[in-house]
Amino acid sequence: MTLSLDRIQTSATPQGDNAVLRLWGGSSLKGHVKISGAKNAALVVMAGVLLCPQDCRLRNVPALVDVERMAQILTALGVKLDRQGNILDLNAEHIGHSQAPYELVSQLRASFFAIGPLLARLGSARVPLPGGCAIGARPVELHVRGLQAMGADVRIEGGVVHAEVPGRNSRLKGAKIHLDYPSVGATETLMMAATLADGETYIENAAQEPEVVDLANFCRSMGARIQGAGTKTIVISGVPSLHGTDYSIIPDRIEAGTFMVAGAITHSELTLSPVVPDHLSAAIAKLREIGSQTIVEAPDCLRIVPGQNRAADIETLPYPGFPTDMQAQFMALLTVSEGSSTISETVFENRLRHVAELQRMGADIRVKGNIAIVRGVPKLSGAPVLATDLRASAALVLAGLAADGMTTIKDLKHLDRGYENLTAKMQQLGAKMERVTQDVEVSENATPEESTLK
Ligand code: UD1
């Protein structure tokens, strides 16, 4: 069975383009949330399948629009895919030198991950420059410079990156690469490329994110020789070929963190599993500082015990620092926490676009450059708002849960990129929220009783 975009969107009907999310704040939540597989790990591991000519089975793959786009890109490159629920079977035996279509690549930055495995396995690759979230320039020069250090000729023509390994055996060579910045994507591209290279590759100042470790574990399960993933130096000893595998993706730490904030902002006790508590250390520590406790109930289960929310300062940093992908959600929490908080976004420029929308809900936030100063207010009030990027969308959902009255969130395509069944999961906890098409939207003052939630 081949995947189609429609199938994933129907799981979250009505579809992202013309749907709105309506929610009524003020209810407390209760119960347990099942955390899905990690989007960012699934996307890069799917690209990693290009390294291997045999059958690969991936488990715990979330049903998301981004995953579907990556599946379509892999199909365009010649990969056979079959999905049954959260299990994805892939076979990249017959990949060719075709180029992924720009329309797909432009919608998914992670599609650029294909360049490393394609170059390593085929000796050449053509990948359009990527698009992705609207959160800054997001260049790829660190990926390109690393591939050049491994012997690739790389040129950019007409928006397409052409990479080729010169010489008779078309094999990349091991190299010592020092990244100027611990870029997650560049670390992953270079690690994949090095698995099939001739000799040893050192990636220094590597990203230490759990998704990098997951990719390394996946590659190792195919026979790759990788050491040090999760530290600042990763050493990869190239092998001639890799074999098939059966691999399960780690739980999504950002989805888990989002539900932890949902507990804190609605003063609700929630449990979450499966999670890897270590992956959430920065979020757990910051929540404790703000006022909520996180109890490890079992090795893969957390309980959030809410308290009085107070101001705290946040600076986003590469892992193990506070994740930029949690910045918007914590900002939502701090808008209703007592006192004045400072949030510095150091990883991406232009990642404070949710500020204007939170202000529409009554938040007191001032922005200076990449710093937001948030003064807690006693209550937010529901308003029509626009989701500007993936994590901003999640922040607006959280703010809406804590606001008086109805919040309507437009442009759900971002939310569908990264949260599996968010509406259903929230409803199960008792949140009053529903997804409706814009044309059935009733008045801006509709009550839950007037909606389909009756
Ligand atoms: C990944 C995640 C994203 C997360 C980010 C940081 C995926 C699919 N996405 O994105 O959710 O927010 O890590 O944790 O895994 N940079 C350069 N040159 C480069 C590469 C990056 O200057 O060649 C800069 C970027 O512009 C950005 C910073 O480095 O300012 C971090 O980017 P990076 O770590 O590469 O993030 P992504 O891999 O794009």
mmCIF file of N, CA and C and ligand atoms in Angstrom, residues 39-41 43-44 66 108-111 113 133 135-145 181-188 207 209 211 253-254 317-319 323-326 345-349 351 390-391 417, ligand 1:
data_model
loop_
_atom_site.group_PDB
_atom_site.id
_atom_site.type_symbol
_atom_site.label_atom_id
_atom_site.label_comp_id
_atom_site.label_asym_id
_atom_site.label_seq_id
_atom_site.Cartn_x
_atom_site.Cartn_y
_atom_site.Cartn_z
ATOM 1 N N LYS A 39 8.847 13.225 16.011
ATOM 2 C CA LYS A 39 8.829 13.688 14.618
ATOM 3 C C LYS A 39 10.254 13.860 14.076
ATOM 4 N N ASN A 40 11.095 14.586 14.805
ATOM 5 C CA ASN A 40 12.407 14.910 14.244
ATOM 6 C C ASN A 40 13.322 13.696 14.128
ATOM 7 N N ALA A 41 13.108 12.701 14.999
ATOM 8 C CA ALA A 41 13.883 11.467 14.858
ATOM 9 C C ALA A 41 13.341 10.657 13.683
ATOM 10 N N LEU A 43 11.850 11.637 10.965
ATOM 11 C CA LEU A 43 12.175 12.214 9.653
ATOM 12 C C LEU A 43 13.602 11.873 9.230
ATOM 13 N N VAL A 44 14.543 11.995 10.154
ATOM 14 C CA VAL A 44 15.934 11.760 9.758
ATOM 15 C C VAL A 44 16.205 10.265 9.619
ATOM 16 N N ASP A 66 4.330 16.069 8.051
ATOM 17 C CA ASP A 66 5.766 16.095 7.718
ATOM 18 C C ASP A 66 6.284 14.696 7.377
ATOM 19 N N LEU A 108 9.454 21.043 3.304
ATOM 20 C CA LEU A 108 10.012 20.238 4.400
ATOM 21 C C LEU A 108 11.520 20.363 4.433
ATOM 22 N N ARG A 109 12.019 21.127 5.396
ATOM 23 C CA ARG A 109 13.455 21.327 5.497
ATOM 24 C C ARG A 109 14.202 20.002 5.684
ATOM 25 N N ALA A 110 13.568 19.082 6.434
ATOM 26 C CA ALA A 110 14.236 17.803 6.727
ATOM 27 C C ALA A 110 14.523 17.005 5.458
ATOM 28 N N SER A 111 13.901 17.389 4.325
ATOM 29 C CA SER A 111 14.159 16.661 3.086
ATOM 30 C C SER A 111 15.625 16.775 2.672
ATOM 31 N N PHE A 113 18.024 16.182 4.387
ATOM 32 C CA PHE A 113 18.752 15.046 4.979
ATOM 33 C C PHE A 113 19.107 13.999 3.933
ATOM 34 N N CYS A 133 10.070 25.530 8.305
ATOM 35 C CA CYS A 133 9.379 26.485 9.173
ATOM 36 C C CYS A 133 9.791 27.922 8.848
ATOM 37 N N ILE A 135 10.989 30.276 10.537
ATOM 38 C CA ILE A 135 11.585 30.757 11.793
ATOM 39 C C ILE A 135 13.016 31.223 11.591
ATOM 40 N N GLY A 136 13.294 31.766 10.424
ATOM 41 C CA GLY A 136 14.633 32.295 10.223
ATOM 42 C C GLY A 136 15.237 31.791 8.929
ATOM 43 N N ALA A 137 16.491 32.155 8.682
ATOM 44 C CA ALA A 137 17.120 31.869 7.392
ATOM 45 C C ALA A 137 17.410 30.378 7.200
ATOM 46 N N ARG A 138 17.853 29.705 8.232
ATOM 47 C CA ARG A 138 18.145 28.272 8.206
ATOM 48 C C ARG A 138 18.997 27.841 7.007
ATOM 49 N N PRO A 139 20.212 28.313 6.955
ATOM 50 C CA PRO A 139 21.100 27.933 5.850
ATOM 51 C C PRO A 139 21.630 26.501 5.993
ATOM 52 N N VAL A 140 22.366 26.032 4.991
ATOM 53 C CA VAL A 140 22.882 24.653 5.039
ATOM 54 C C VAL A 140 24.401 24.598 4.804
ATOM 55 N N GLU A 141 25.081 25.742 5.035
ATOM 56 C CA GLU A 141 26.502 25.738 4.669
ATOM 57 C C GLU A 141 27.327 24.779 5.536
ATOM 58 N N LEU A 142 26.868 24.494 6.757
ATOM 59 C CA LEU A 142 27.626 23.562 7.594
ATOM 60 C C LEU A 142 27.543 22.140 7.033
ATOM 61 N N HIS A 143 26.381 21.786 6.491
ATOM 62 C CA HIS A 143 26.235 20.472 5.844
ATOM 63 C C HIS A 143 27.208 20.413 4.648
ATOM 64 N N VAL A 144 27.149 21.470 3.831
ATOM 65 C CA VAL A 144 27.909 21.479 2.575
ATOM 66 C C VAL A 144 29.412 21.438 2.852
ATOM 67 N N ARG A 145 29.883 22.249 3.799
ATOM 68 C CA ARG A 145 31.324 22.285 4.075
ATOM 69 C C ARG A 145 31.828 20.935 4.591
ATOM 70 N N TYR A 181 29.074 25.525 14.622
ATOM 71 C CA TYR A 181 27.912 25.560 15.528
ATOM 72 C C TYR A 181 27.377 24.128 15.588
ATOM 73 N N PRO A 182 26.914 23.683 16.769
ATOM 74 C CA PRO A 182 26.435 22.286 16.852
ATOM 75 C C PRO A 182 25.066 22.110 16.191
ATOM 76 N N SER A 183 25.027 22.252 14.884
ATOM 77 C CA SER A 183 23.777 22.129 14.131
ATOM 78 C C SER A 183 23.285 20.675 14.159
ATOM 79 N N VAL A 184 22.011 20.526 14.497
ATOM 80 C CA VAL A 184 21.417 19.185 14.547
ATOM 81 C C VAL A 184 21.447 18.574 13.148
ATOM 82 N N GLY A 185 20.929 19.330 12.168
ATOM 83 C CA GLY A 185 20.830 18.804 10.809
ATOM 84 C C GLY A 185 22.197 18.478 10.218
ATOM 85 N N ALA A 186 23.183 19.372 10.414
ATOM 86 C CA ALA A 186 24.508 19.128 9.831
ATOM 87 C C ALA A 186 25.147 17.903 10.476
ATOM 88 N N THR A 187 25.004 17.769 11.795
ATOM 89 C CA THR A 187 25.557 16.586 12.469
ATOM 90 C C THR A 187 24.939 15.316 11.873
ATOM 91 N N GLU A 188 23.627 15.358 11.649
ATOM 92 C CA GLU A 188 22.939 14.160 11.141
ATOM 93 C C GLU A 188 23.339 13.855 9.697
ATOM 94 N N ALA A 207 26.186 18.224 17.463
ATOM 95 C CA ALA A 207 24.951 18.377 18.238
ATOM 96 C C ALA A 207 24.763 17.131 19.104
ATOM 97 N N GLU A 209 21.721 16.337 20.636
ATOM 98 C CA GLU A 209 20.287 16.104 20.814
ATOM 99 C C GLU A 209 19.947 14.606 20.812
ATOM 100 N N GLU A 211 17.727 13.128 19.261
ATOM 101 C CA GLU A 211 17.395 12.660 17.913
ATOM 102 C C GLU A 211 18.669 12.266 17.156
ATOM 103 N N ARG A 253 9.997 14.158 22.710
ATOM 104 C CA ARG A 253 10.206 14.951 23.942
ATOM 105 C C ARG A 253 9.499 16.303 23.843
ATOM 106 N N ILE A 254 9.307 16.813 22.633
ATOM 107 C CA ILE A 254 8.658 18.124 22.508
ATOM 108 C C ILE A 254 7.152 17.978 22.720
ATOM 109 N N LEU A 317 19.024 27.076 23.988
ATOM 110 C CA LEU A 317 20.395 26.659 23.679
ATOM 111 C C LEU A 317 20.369 25.283 23.030
ATOM 112 N N PRO A 318 21.474 24.904 22.380
ATOM 113 C CA PRO A 318 21.548 23.512 21.911
ATOM 114 C C PRO A 318 21.454 22.561 23.111
ATOM 115 N N TYR A 319 21.009 21.313 22.866
ATOM 116 C CA TYR A 319 20.885 20.299 23.918
ATOM 117 C C TYR A 319 22.237 20.096 24.593
ATOM 118 N N PRO A 323 15.386 23.675 25.090
ATOM 119 C CA PRO A 323 15.143 23.562 23.641
ATOM 120 C C PRO A 323 14.365 24.722 23.045
ATOM 121 N N THR A 324 14.829 25.197 21.909
ATOM 122 C CA THR A 324 14.099 26.240 21.181
ATOM 123 C C THR A 324 12.695 25.760 20.804
ATOM 124 N N ASP A 325 12.538 24.450 20.603
ATOM 125 C CA ASP A 325 11.224 23.918 20.230
ATOM 126 C C ASP A 325 10.218 23.944 21.388
ATOM 127 N N MET A 326 10.657 24.338 22.588
ATOM 128 C CA MET A 326 9.737 24.469 23.733
ATOM 129 C C MET A 326 9.561 25.932 24.142
ATOM 130 N N GLU A 345 15.807 34.036 22.820
ATOM 131 C CA GLU A 345 15.843 33.013 21.763
ATOM 132 C C GLU A 345 17.187 33.135 21.058
ATOM 133 N N THR A 346 18.102 32.187 21.314
ATOM 134 C CA THR A 346 19.457 32.317 20.746
ATOM 135 C C THR A 346 19.696 31.365 19.577
ATOM 136 N N VAL A 347 18.802 30.392 19.360
ATOM 137 C CA VAL A 347 19.073 29.383 18.323
ATOM 138 C C VAL A 347 18.614 29.862 16.948
ATOM 139 N N PHE A 348 17.397 30.393 16.873
ATOM 140 C CA PHE A 348 16.874 30.898 15.592
ATOM 141 C C PHE A 348 16.544 32.376 15.710
ATOM 142 N N GLU A 349 16.800 33.124 14.656
ATOM 143 C CA GLU A 349 16.275 34.484 14.592
ATOM 144 C C GLU A 349 14.818 34.362 14.153
ATOM 145 N N ARG A 351 12.058 33.818 15.771
ATOM 146 C CA ARG A 351 11.210 32.775 16.327
ATOM 147 C C ARG A 351 10.386 33.312 17.494
ATOM 148 N N LEU A 390 4.973 25.866 13.697
ATOM 149 C CA LEU A 390 4.547 24.664 14.415
ATOM 150 C C LEU A 390 4.442 24.858 15.933
ATOM 151 N N ARG A 391 5.546 25.273 16.563
ATOM 152 C CA ARG A 391 5.507 25.355 18.030
ATOM 153 C C ARG A 391 4.687 26.563 18.490
ATOM 154 N N ARG A 417 1.657 19.422 11.035
ATOM 155 C CA ARG A 417 3.002 18.979 10.678
ATOM 156 C C ARG A 417 3.641 18.214 11.820
HETATM 157 C C1 UD1 B 1 16.440 20.799 14.029
HETATM 158 C C2 UD1 B 1 14.999 20.452 14.309
HETATM 159 C C3 UD1 B 1 14.244 21.683 14.804
HETATM 160 C C4 UD1 B 1 14.956 22.314 15.990
HETATM 161 C C5 UD1 B 1 16.425 22.558 15.675
HETATM 162 C C6 UD1 B 1 17.221 23.036 16.873
HETATM 163 C C7 UD1 B 1 14.583 18.683 12.679
HETATM 164 C C8 UD1 B 1 13.836 18.266 11.477
HETATM 165 N N1 UD1 B 1 14.393 19.957 13.084
HETATM 166 O O1 UD1 B 1 16.435 21.763 12.968
HETATM 167 O O2 UD1 B 1 12.933 21.267 15.190
HETATM 168 O O3 UD1 B 1 14.345 23.542 16.305
HETATM 169 O O4 UD1 B 1 17.042 21.345 15.217
HETATM 170 O O5 UD1 B 1 17.075 22.154 17.943
HETATM 171 O O6 UD1 B 1 15.284 17.910 13.284
HETATM 172 N N2 UD1 B 1 22.620 26.771 10.914
HETATM 173 C C9 UD1 B 1 23.534 27.436 10.138
HETATM 174 N N3 UD1 B 1 24.105 26.744 9.101
HETATM 175 C C10 UD1 B 1 23.828 25.438 8.833
HETATM 176 C C11 UD1 B 1 22.899 24.779 9.660
HETATM 177 C C12 UD1 B 1 22.314 25.483 10.694
HETATM 178 O O7 UD1 B 1 23.819 28.608 10.343
HETATM 179 O O8 UD1 B 1 24.396 24.863 7.882
HETATM 180 C C13 UD1 B 1 21.962 27.547 12.013
HETATM 181 C C14 UD1 B 1 20.465 27.677 11.785
HETATM 182 O O9 UD1 B 1 20.169 28.743 10.940
HETATM 183 C C15 UD1 B 1 19.966 27.900 13.200
HETATM 184 C C16 UD1 B 1 20.937 27.052 14.039
HETATM 185 O O10 UD1 B 1 22.068 26.803 13.220
HETATM 186 O O11 UD1 B 1 20.083 29.244 13.558
HETATM 187 C C17 UD1 B 1 20.353 25.726 14.490
HETATM 188 O O12 UD1 B 1 19.990 24.966 13.377
HETATM 189 P P1 UD1 B 1 20.025 23.376 13.370
HETATM 190 O O13 UD1 B 1 20.537 22.865 14.664
HETATM 191 O O14 UD1 B 1 20.734 22.956 12.125
HETATM 192 O O15 UD1 B 1 18.492 23.033 13.245
HETATM 193 P P2 UD1 B 1 17.781 22.114 12.192
HETATM 194 O O16 UD1 B 1 18.566 20.860 12.002
HETATM 195 O O17 UD1 B 1 17.377 22.908 11.019
#
